[in-house]
Amino acid sequence: MAGMWQCQVVTSASIAGAVRQGSLRELNLAVVLRRIAAADHPPSRAGLAAGTGLTRATVSAVVDDLIAGRLVAEAEPPPRTGAGRPARGLVLAADGPAGLGLEVNVDYLAACVVDLTGTVRHHLVRRADLRPVSPADALARLAALAAEARAAAVRDGLTLAGAALAVPGLVGDGGLVRLAPNLGWRDVDVPALLAGHPLAEPVDGVPPLVVDNEANLAALGELHAGPPGSRSFLHVSGEIGIGAGIVLDGALYRGARGWSGEIGHFPVQPQGRPCRCGGQGCLEQYAGQEAILAAAGLPGAELPADTAATRLADLAGAGDPTTLAALADAGTALGVAVAGVVNLLDLDTVVLGGGYAPLAPWLCPPVVAEISRRVLTAAWSPVTVRPAALGAQSAAVGGATSVVRRIVDHPVGWLARTP
Amino acid sequence: MAGMWQCQVVTSASIAGAVRQGSLRELNLAVVLRRIAAADHPPSRAGLAAGTGLTRATVSAVVDDLIAGRLVAEAEPPPRTGAGRPARGLVLAADGPAGLGLEVNVDYLAACVVDLTGTVRHHLVRRADLRPVSPADALARLAALAAEARAAAVRDGLTLAGAALAVPGLVGDGGLVRLAPNLGWRDVDVPALLAGHPLAEPVDGVPPLVVDNEANLAALGELHAGPPGSRSFLHVSGEIGIGAGIVLDGALYRGARGWSGEIGHFPVQPQGRPCRCGGQGCLEQYAGQEAILAAAGLPGAELPADTAATRLADLAGAGDPTTLAALADAGTALGVAVAGVVNLLDLDTVVLGGGYAPLAPWLCPPVVAEISRRVLTAAWSPVTVRPAALGAQSAAVGGATSVVRRIVDHPVGWLARTP
């Protein structure tokens, strides 16, 4: 990123003619759009010129392109307070491109639409136990839900620019789901099963659907929706499975093959309960939704994650001792794993997301206690443990947000598609 | 990096005049020097011009600067095989700047000199149990060893360009050692204790001594000395303490405050043995040198790490069943922790370094077994577990190597100091 800014400075003035016009335009579009996206107050054209070092004429031309492409709009002018015409500020357009976020999880399907400003415009959820359903049927139901969301977006005048699908498992190249143990999926070729559906039809050679791990997309959602300042954090999503997204310096860390974040199989009791993965004593067996429900003496391991979390939160809030003990034990197991991660990665923030978010009042204290006990550096630098800003289904919101963020980072691709 | 190369291309030709001469020279020096460092065969000036896109004249001027600054030398010409004068290839200079690597560990002090080609020219080790010694005394002894190494380097015609000191603990800003639990150090201000010694005297405003965690420096050493291709790996150093260095895509991952890699306190038995850190069941209590020696029924927990490792390797090689069982148990504990890290970070290579390197024949199988059992993705993508290329005291070599690598990456700082 620093390199890109450096290039921009080098190439913006007298030497522009020597640079390929195409790449200069790309650079300037991205620089100006990112400034508008990051601004606290809608900047004027003059303010953008001052802030970027570009000439006023260049900024005006770039802004005209961005407005024509429905990426930027002029904000309503502030009320007149004196003589002269107040400058109109520039904001991201709320009626241009939008991202479609989709999720297949163990007990629900979700689809959501997020516009360029990051606002969730539609969010549809269908409850269903998808474990007995074939991958083809599950994806057919998802495609129907996606069509509903698309229709709602079109009614709002939005254009879907792409889609991201969150699955609770390991995703390989080309959208192949290698393994989603809690769904019972293995080597499921998502694009092939969606063949013929608009989701799978490339637009200008770009496949509109990206398949990703749900914990990764939830962490991306938290990065963009969470409080400012959290640029490096561990995001732990608690559902029937437990996944983590690792954000380092504002970027998702994916690992050598994109399979990072499998915290659910962190060995918290190496000789303990057998796990579906073939291992033993994995965190999931102590702090996954089914383990917490069983310890709380609640039937219905098949409850949707947010319903289960709400029921547990209600009981804990009413002081039910069995539920409180179950949450304390789950929090301790989670804290053991999180402390191991913090010792390893030296992160200063841990975010509890997904089904953990509503349970944070009861999970945070034992997690913090284990961190204080086990993290060497906790004495000098406390670790913040907080609930996620996005609640359940954060992965769908994160997926949709990742689509629109890509447009802000690389607007040329979108503009090339605009007639 | 991509950005920098991109800049270089944009600025190298007709538009060079518009760019600050200083920064262009910096860029070209670094580009050419890195090409020479990375080449399999000594490149000629013409080859460098073709490979970088710089003009032949620019390359010649840059190479002249690098030769004058003792960073580059002309290789002996190959034997004449036909008519014409063979082009002389360019190599990194073996008689220019060198790095000084230092280490204070629980049971030894080390100093080593590495030249620009990465060759270890001197390596001095002094055995001593440093636990009963005050930090000031330990550093005074280290300074004396450093002076010996410096004298040896000067006799070789080398110039020490900087030093890196490895300590088995958490290092804060400005070389303050926050905590080195196995040494008994807490808030030790290394530069202050070395005041008056050449190591602590800034040269041209640059402090010549960098203090870093030993596992970090050992991992850096492995990055530069290990087999090509390993760009992302976990390097685990087993001594009395256990530390890890995490290398992601060719760069050391340091964490939010530089305190990453504390794998020794990974909870492998959360309700198990108490640890010096205040936690319970930490890896160090099951796979640290003292734990292995005790399990093998060997006296002398105070043995130097490489002596202890050699003795254990001898006994295991002779088939001693108690030692074999002790190593199998330690390897299993290590494997539980490593599997947790691989699940979290999706790394494809694990390097056993420090005191673990000579024990690798016995530690690798149980580590691999735990990875196969516990790592979700092991079925698609096996994880390589191998001994480190550098043996014990790899941290001192890694520290010295990091000094010369900085010169290759940023030669201008060194050239500015050359008369």
PDB file of C-alpha atoms in Angstrom, chain B residues 240-343:
ATOM      1  CA  ILE B 240      15.340 -25.029  28.788  1.00  0.00           C
ATOM      2  CA  GLY B 241      12.622 -22.759  27.500  1.00  0.00           C
ATOM      3  CA  ILE B 242      10.818 -23.319  24.202  1.00  0.00           C
ATOM      4  CA  GLY B 243      10.304 -20.483  21.751  1.00  0.00           C
ATOM      5  CA  ALA B 244       8.874 -20.225  18.277  1.00  0.00           C
ATOM      6  CA  GLY B 245       9.567 -17.925  15.379  1.00  0.00           C
ATOM      7  CA  ILE B 246       6.811 -17.578  12.809  1.00  0.00           C
ATOM      8  CA  VAL B 247       7.920 -16.781   9.260  1.00  0.00           C
ATOM      9  CA  LEU B 248       5.100 -15.832   6.909  1.00  0.00           C
ATOM     10  CA  ASP B 249       5.906 -15.384   3.234  1.00  0.00           C
ATOM     11  CA  GLY B 250       9.557 -14.677   3.848  1.00  0.00           C
ATOM     12  CA  ALA B 251       9.111 -12.232   6.718  1.00  0.00           C
ATOM     13  CA  LEU B 252       9.241 -12.725  10.469  1.00  0.00           C
ATOM     14  CA  TYR B 253       5.823 -12.234  12.054  1.00  0.00           C
ATOM     15  CA  ARG B 254       6.395 -10.298  15.270  1.00  0.00           C
ATOM     16  CA  GLY B 255       2.881  -9.617  16.539  1.00  0.00           C
ATOM     17  CA  ALA B 256       1.221  -6.470  17.809  1.00  0.00           C
ATOM     18  CA  ARG B 257       4.060  -5.655  20.229  1.00  0.00           C
ATOM     19  CA  GLY B 258       6.838  -7.907  18.963  1.00  0.00           C
ATOM     20  CA  TRP B 259       6.063 -10.635  21.477  1.00  0.00           C
ATOM     21  CA  SER B 260       4.781 -13.414  19.278  1.00  0.00           C
ATOM     22  CA  GLY B 261       5.950 -17.027  19.358  1.00  0.00           C
ATOM     23  CA  GLU B 262       5.563 -17.947  23.036  1.00  0.00           C
ATOM     24  CA  ILE B 263       4.770 -21.569  22.205  1.00  0.00           C
ATOM     25  CA  GLY B 264       6.481 -22.751  25.413  1.00  0.00           C
ATOM     26  CA  HIS B 265       3.375 -21.673  27.283  1.00  0.00           C
ATOM     27  CA  PHE B 266       0.955 -23.420  24.987  1.00  0.00           C
ATOM     28  CA  PRO B 267      -1.398 -25.284  27.353  1.00  0.00           C
ATOM     29  CA  VAL B 268      -0.901 -28.953  26.478  1.00  0.00           C
ATOM     30  CA  GLN B 269      -2.412 -30.146  29.774  1.00  0.00           C
ATOM     31  CA  PRO B 270      -4.487 -27.202  31.028  1.00  0.00           C
ATOM     32  CA  GLN B 271      -4.879 -28.738  34.498  1.00  0.00           C
ATOM     33  CA  GLY B 272      -1.349 -30.162  34.518  1.00  0.00           C
ATOM     34  CA  ARG B 273       1.990 -29.223  36.028  1.00  0.00           C
ATOM     35  CA  PRO B 274       2.468 -25.677  37.337  1.00  0.00           C
ATOM     36  CA  CYS B 275       4.791 -23.524  35.225  1.00  0.00           C
ATOM     37  CA  ARG B 276       7.225 -20.738  36.142  1.00  0.00           C
ATOM     38  CA  CYS B 277       5.018 -18.371  34.151  1.00  0.00           C
ATOM     39  CA  GLY B 278       2.151 -18.736  36.626  1.00  0.00           C
ATOM     40  CA  GLY B 279       0.103 -20.889  34.251  1.00  0.00           C
ATOM     41  CA  GLN B 280      -0.469 -24.613  34.344  1.00  0.00           C
ATOM     42  CA  GLY B 281       0.327 -27.473  31.984  1.00  0.00           C
ATOM     43  CA  CYS B 282       2.517 -25.400  29.639  1.00  0.00           C
ATOM     44  CA  LEU B 283       4.413 -27.202  26.865  1.00  0.00           C
ATOM     45  CA  GLU B 284       7.726 -26.304  28.523  1.00  0.00           C
ATOM     46  CA  GLN B 285       6.823 -28.567  31.462  1.00  0.00           C
ATOM     47  CA  TYR B 286       6.515 -31.565  29.098  1.00  0.00           C
ATOM     48  CA  ALA B 287       8.932 -30.922  26.254  1.00  0.00           C
ATOM     49  CA  GLY B 288      11.498 -28.498  27.681  1.00  0.00           C
ATOM     50  CA  GLN B 289      15.031 -29.771  28.224  1.00  0.00           C
ATOM     51  CA  GLU B 290      14.620 -30.195  31.990  1.00  0.00           C
ATOM     52  CA  ALA B 291      11.397 -32.167  31.576  1.00  0.00           C
ATOM     53  CA  ILE B 292      12.980 -34.506  29.003  1.00  0.00           C
ATOM     54  CA  LEU B 293      16.095 -35.079  31.133  1.00  0.00           C
ATOM     55  CA  ALA B 294      13.979 -35.801  34.215  1.00  0.00           C
ATOM     56  CA  ALA B 295      11.771 -38.221  32.288  1.00  0.00           C
ATOM     57  CA  ALA B 296      14.888 -39.937  30.906  1.00  0.00           C
ATOM     58  CA  GLY B 297      16.147 -40.370  34.473  1.00  0.00           C
ATOM     59  CA  LEU B 298      19.225 -38.239  33.756  1.00  0.00           C
ATOM     60  CA  PRO B 299      20.814 -36.014  36.360  1.00  0.00           C
ATOM     61  CA  GLY B 300      22.126 -32.627  35.365  1.00  0.00           C
ATOM     62  CA  ALA B 301      19.170 -30.512  34.466  1.00  0.00           C
ATOM     63  CA  GLU B 302      21.790 -27.779  34.361  1.00  0.00           C
ATOM     64  CA  LEU B 303      23.574 -29.310  31.342  1.00  0.00           C
ATOM     65  CA  PRO B 304      24.154 -26.993  28.385  1.00  0.00           C
ATOM     66  CA  ALA B 305      21.378 -27.455  25.848  1.00  0.00           C
ATOM     67  CA  ASP B 306      23.543 -28.985  23.143  1.00  0.00           C
ATOM     68  CA  THR B 307      25.375 -31.258  25.623  1.00  0.00           C
ATOM     69  CA  ALA B 308      22.037 -32.398  26.995  1.00  0.00           C
ATOM     70  CA  ALA B 309      20.714 -32.958  23.488  1.00  0.00           C
ATOM     71  CA  THR B 310      23.846 -34.884  22.472  1.00  0.00           C
ATOM     72  CA  ARG B 311      23.620 -37.085  25.552  1.00  0.00           C
ATOM     73  CA  LEU B 312      19.942 -37.781  24.918  1.00  0.00           C
ATOM     74  CA  ALA B 313      20.651 -38.507  21.239  1.00  0.00           C
ATOM     75  CA  ASP B 314      23.468 -40.923  22.194  1.00  0.00           C
ATOM     76  CA  LEU B 315      21.228 -42.826  24.603  1.00  0.00           C
ATOM     77  CA  ALA B 316      18.310 -42.903  22.176  1.00  0.00           C
ATOM     78  CA  GLY B 317      20.620 -44.039  19.380  1.00  0.00           C
ATOM     79  CA  ALA B 318      21.779 -46.894  21.616  1.00  0.00           C
ATOM     80  CA  GLY B 319      18.154 -47.903  22.159  1.00  0.00           C
ATOM     81  CA  ASP B 320      17.845 -46.922  25.832  1.00  0.00           C
ATOM     82  CA  PRO B 321      14.136 -47.535  26.501  1.00  0.00           C
ATOM     83  CA  THR B 322      13.709 -44.842  29.189  1.00  0.00           C
ATOM     84  CA  THR B 323      15.211 -42.191  26.929  1.00  0.00           C
ATOM     85  CA  LEU B 324      13.152 -43.370  23.972  1.00  0.00           C
ATOM     86  CA  ALA B 325       9.979 -43.169  26.070  1.00  0.00           C
ATOM     87  CA  ALA B 326      10.936 -39.699  27.350  1.00  0.00           C
ATOM     88  CA  LEU B 327      11.491 -38.445  23.795  1.00  0.00           C
ATOM     89  CA  ALA B 328       8.265 -40.031  22.568  1.00  0.00           C
ATOM     90  CA  ASP B 329       6.291 -38.290  25.332  1.00  0.00           C
ATOM     91  CA  ALA B 330       8.017 -34.968  24.701  1.00  0.00           C
ATOM     92  CA  GLY B 331       7.376 -35.345  20.967  1.00  0.00           C
ATOM     93  CA  THR B 332       3.698 -36.041  21.592  1.00  0.00           C
ATOM     94  CA  ALA B 333       3.360 -32.936  23.772  1.00  0.00           C
ATOM     95  CA  LEU B 334       5.219 -30.916  21.159  1.00  0.00           C
ATOM     96  CA  GLY B 335       2.981 -32.406  18.457  1.00  0.00           C
ATOM     97  CA  VAL B 336      -0.184 -31.397  20.319  1.00  0.00           C
ATOM     98  CA  ALA B 337       1.032 -27.790  20.427  1.00  0.00           C
ATOM     99  CA  VAL B 338       2.341 -27.793  16.862  1.00  0.00           C
ATOM    100  CA  ALA B 339      -0.938 -29.292  15.588  1.00  0.00           C
ATOM    101  CA  GLY B 340      -2.801 -26.454  17.302  1.00  0.00           C
ATOM    102  CA  VAL B 341      -0.539 -23.920  15.606  1.00  0.00           C
ATOM    103  CA  VAL B 342      -0.882 -25.560  12.183  1.00  0.00           C
ATOM    104  CA  ASN B 343      -4.681 -25.688  12.532  1.00  0.00           C
TER     105      ASN B 343
END
